[in-house]
Amino acid sequence: MSQNTVPAGVPADLPAIHAARNPVVISDPQAIRALAHEARLAVLEELFASQSTRTATELASRCQLTPSAMSYHLRALEKYGYVERAASGSDGRERRWKAAGDSLVLGSLNDSASAKSAYLNVQLNAFRERLSSEIQRRDADRAAGIEPVEGLAPVLTSGMVFLNRSQRDEFIKRVYAVVDEYEAMALPEERGIDGERLYYMLSFLPEITD
């Protein structure tokens, strides 16, 4: 999305208010299959969301991989146009990498249901692991007698609203506008490898009645 957040799975008809300036559009089944790996997905999430550069060593530390293994994944992502090499750091000792655009958009893959399913499963599994970790953390705090932070958001919220088409479009635009607003607040120094992160997942699913 705009600065960017979760870097794929975004529909091609994304509301204009949340449109990317320089999207990377995925339309090749082989390219989408290349994303069906947790480490690669984490790399894209990091690079597209931060819109900053990272070394293989920095990315490896976030994925619990060796730098050489991370370099392999980065070269694979480069092959399909997801990431590209950035200018070296001031000391020139290690190559830096960056996202190839400001958004990763999943285009039409009507003939590649298996590729889309593989990617979707990796996305959902990664988020499921984050949910489980947060539940465990809160349970551990509760067992230790640690008071929850005031106003702490629920681990997961889902629901349904009754909206006509125009209301639905407005609802989606307003949600994305809030995301864009807060993405734009982060200063470059706050987007570093040690910056604080808040993960989210958005999905708007109209009822299928046919």
Coordinates of C-alpha atoms in Angstrom, one line a residue:
M1 CA 0.0 0.0 0.0
S2 CA 1.2 3.6 0.1
Q3 CA 4.3 3.7 2.3
N4 CA 3.9 0.5 2.4
T5 CA 2.2 -2.0 4.7
V6 CA 1.5 -5.8 4.2
P7 CA 3.1 -6.1 0.7
A8 CA 0.8 -8.2 -1.2
G9 CA -2.7 -9.6 -1.5
V10 CA -4.0 -6.2 -2.3
P11 CA -6.8 -6.2 -4.9
A12 CA -6.2 -4.6 -8.3
D13 CA -9.2 -2.4 -7.7
L14 CA -7.9 -0.9 -4.5
P15 CA -9.6 2.4 -3.7
A16 CA -8.0 5.4 -5.3
I17 CA -7.3 7.0 -1.9
H18 CA -4.9 4.2 -1.1
A19 CA -3.4 3.8 -4.6
A20 CA 0.3 3.4 -4.8
R21 CA 2.6 5.8 -6.7
N22 CA 4.9 3.0 -7.8
P23 CA 3.3 -0.4 -7.5
V24 CA 5.0 -3.7 -8.2
V25 CA 2.2 -5.8 -9.8
I26 CA 2.4 -9.6 -9.7
S27 CA 0.9 -11.3 -12.6
D28 CA 3.2 -14.3 -13.2
P29 CA 2.2 -17.6 -11.5
Q30 CA 5.9 -18.4 -11.0
A31 CA 6.5 -15.1 -9.3
I32 CA 3.6 -15.6 -6.9
R33 CA 4.9 -19.1 -6.1
A34 CA 8.2 -17.6 -5.2
L35 CA 6.4 -15.8 -2.3
A36 CA 5.2 -19.0 -0.7
H37 CA 8.0 -19.0 1.8
E38 CA 7.8 -17.4 5.3
A39 CA 11.2 -15.8 5.1
R40 CA 10.6 -14.2 1.7
L41 CA 7.3 -12.9 2.9
A42 CA 8.9 -11.4 6.0
V43 CA 11.5 -9.7 3.8
L44 CA 9.0 -8.1 1.5
E45 CA 6.9 -7.0 4.5
E46 CA 10.0 -5.4 6.0
L47 CA 11.2 -3.6 2.9
F48 CA 7.9 -2.5 1.5
A49 CA 6.6 -1.3 4.9
S50 CA 9.8 0.6 5.9
Q51 CA 10.6 1.9 2.4
S52 CA 14.1 1.8 3.7
T53 CA 17.2 -0.3 2.9
R54 CA 18.4 -3.4 4.8
T55 CA 21.4 -5.6 4.6
A56 CA 21.1 -9.4 4.3
T57 CA 22.5 -9.6 7.9
E58 CA 19.8 -7.3 9.3
L59 CA 17.0 -9.2 7.5
A60 CA 18.5 -12.6 8.6
S61 CA 18.4 -11.5 12.2
R62 CA 14.6 -10.8 11.9
C63 CA 14.0 -14.2 10.3
Q64 CA 16.3 -16.4 12.4
L65 CA 18.3 -17.3 9.3
T66 CA 22.0 -17.1 8.4
P67 CA 23.1 -14.2 6.3
S68 CA 24.1 -16.6 3.5
A69 CA 20.6 -18.2 3.5
M70 CA 19.0 -14.7 3.5
S71 CA 21.2 -13.7 0.5
Y72 CA 19.8 -16.7 -1.4
H73 CA 16.2 -15.6 -0.7
L74 CA 17.0 -12.0 -1.7
R75 CA 18.5 -13.0 -5.0
A76 CA 15.4 -15.1 -5.7
L77 CA 13.2 -12.1 -4.9
E78 CA 15.4 -9.9 -7.1
K79 CA 14.9 -12.4 -10.0
Y80 CA 11.2 -11.7 -10.0
G81 CA 11.4 -8.0 -9.6
Y82 CA 10.3 -7.7 -5.9
V83 CA 13.5 -6.2 -4.5
E84 CA 16.5 -4.5 -5.9
R85 CA 20.0 -3.7 -4.9
A86 CA 20.5 -0.3 -3.2
A87 CA 23.6 1.8 -2.8
S88 CA 26.1 0.3 -0.3
G89 CA 26.4 1.8 3.2
S90 CA 29.0 4.4 4.1
D91 CA 31.5 1.7 4.9
G92 CA 30.8 -0.2 1.6
R93 CA 31.2 -3.5 3.3
E94 CA 27.8 -5.1 2.8
R95 CA 25.3 -4.8 0.0
R96 CA 22.0 -3.2 0.9
W97 CA 18.6 -4.1 -0.5
K98 CA 15.3 -2.2 -1.0
A99 CA 11.8 -2.7 -2.2
A100 CA 11.3 -2.3 -6.0
G101 CA 8.3 -0.1 -5.4
D102 CA 6.0 1.4 -2.8
S103 CA 3.4 -1.3 -3.0
L104 CA 3.1 -4.9 -4.0
V105 CA -0.2 -5.6 -5.8
L106 CA -1.6 -9.1 -6.6
G107 CA -2.9 -8.8 -10.1
S108 CA -5.2 -11.2 -12.0
L109 CA -4.2 -14.8 -11.8
N110 CA -7.3 -16.5 -12.9
D111 CA -5.5 -19.6 -14.1
S112 CA -3.3 -19.9 -11.1
A113 CA -5.5 -20.9 -8.2
S114 CA -2.8 -23.1 -6.7
A115 CA -0.2 -20.3 -6.7
K116 CA -2.7 -17.9 -5.1
S117 CA -3.6 -20.5 -2.5
A118 CA 0.0 -21.2 -1.6
Y119 CA 0.7 -17.5 -1.1
L120 CA -2.5 -17.0 0.9
N121 CA -1.6 -19.8 3.2
V122 CA 1.8 -18.4 3.9
Q123 CA 0.2 -15.0 4.7
L124 CA -2.4 -16.4 7.0
N125 CA 0.0 -18.8 8.7
A126 CA 2.4 -15.9 9.5
F127 CA -0.4 -13.9 11.0
R128 CA -1.8 -16.9 12.9
E129 CA 1.7 -17.3 14.5
R130 CA 1.7 -13.7 15.5
L131 CA -1.8 -14.0 17.1
S132 CA -0.7 -17.1 19.0
S133 CA 2.5 -15.4 20.3
E134 CA 0.5 -12.4 21.5
I135 CA -2.1 -14.6 23.3
Q136 CA 0.8 -16.5 25.0
R137 CA 2.5 -13.2 26.0
R138 CA -0.7 -11.9 27.5
D139 CA -1.4 -15.1 29.3
A140 CA 2.1 -15.1 30.7
D141 CA 1.7 -11.5 31.9
R142 CA -1.6 -12.4 33.6
A143 CA 0.0 -15.4 35.3
A144 CA 2.8 -13.1 36.6
G145 CA 0.3 -10.6 38.0
I146 CA 1.2 -7.9 35.4
E147 CA -1.7 -5.5 34.8
P148 CA -2.7 -5.2 31.2
V149 CA -2.0 -1.9 29.5
E150 CA -5.0 0.4 29.6
G151 CA -6.8 0.5 26.3
L152 CA -5.1 -2.6 25.1
A153 CA -6.6 -3.7 21.8
P154 CA -8.2 -7.1 21.4
V155 CA -6.0 -9.8 19.9
L156 CA -8.4 -10.2 17.1
T157 CA -11.6 -8.4 16.1
S158 CA -14.0 -9.6 13.4
G159 CA -17.5 -8.8 12.5
M160 CA -20.1 -7.9 10.0
V161 CA -21.8 -4.6 9.0
F162 CA -24.9 -4.0 6.9
L163 CA -23.9 -1.6 4.1
N164 CA -25.2 -0.8 0.6
R165 CA -22.6 -0.5 -2.2
S166 CA -21.9 3.2 -1.7
Q167 CA -21.6 2.8 2.0
R168 CA -19.3 -0.1 1.6
D169 CA -17.0 1.8 -0.7
E170 CA -16.9 4.7 1.7
F171 CA -16.2 2.4 4.7
I172 CA -13.2 0.8 2.9
K173 CA -11.8 4.2 1.8
R174 CA -12.0 5.6 5.3
V175 CA -10.3 2.6 6.9
Y176 CA -7.4 2.8 4.3
A177 CA -7.3 6.6 4.8
V178 CA -6.5 6.0 8.5
V179 CA -3.8 3.5 7.6
D180 CA -2.3 6.0 5.1
E181 CA -2.4 8.8 7.7
Y182 CA -0.4 6.8 10.3
E183 CA 2.0 5.3 7.8
A184 CA 2.9 8.8 6.8
M185 CA 3.7 9.8 10.4
A186 CA 6.7 7.6 10.7
L187 CA 10.0 9.5 10.4
P188 CA 12.9 7.9 8.4
E189 CA 14.8 7.1 11.7
E190 CA 11.7 5.4 13.0
R191 CA 11.7 3.0 10.1
G192 CA 15.0 1.5 11.0
I193 CA 15.7 -2.1 11.7
D194 CA 15.0 -1.5 15.5
G195 CA 11.9 0.6 15.0
E196 CA 8.7 -0.4 16.8
R197 CA 6.2 -2.3 14.7
L198 CA 2.5 -2.9 14.9
Y199 CA 1.2 -5.6 12.6
Y200 CA -2.3 -5.6 11.2
M201 CA -4.3 -7.5 8.6
L202 CA -7.3 -6.0 6.7
S203 CA -9.8 -7.9 4.6
F204 CA -13.2 -6.7 3.4
L205 CA -15.3 -9.5 2.1
P206 CA -18.8 -8.9 0.6
E207 CA -21.3 -11.7 1.1
I208 CA -21.4 -14.1 -1.8
T209 CA -25.1 -15.0 -2.4
D210 CA -24.9 -16.9 -5.8

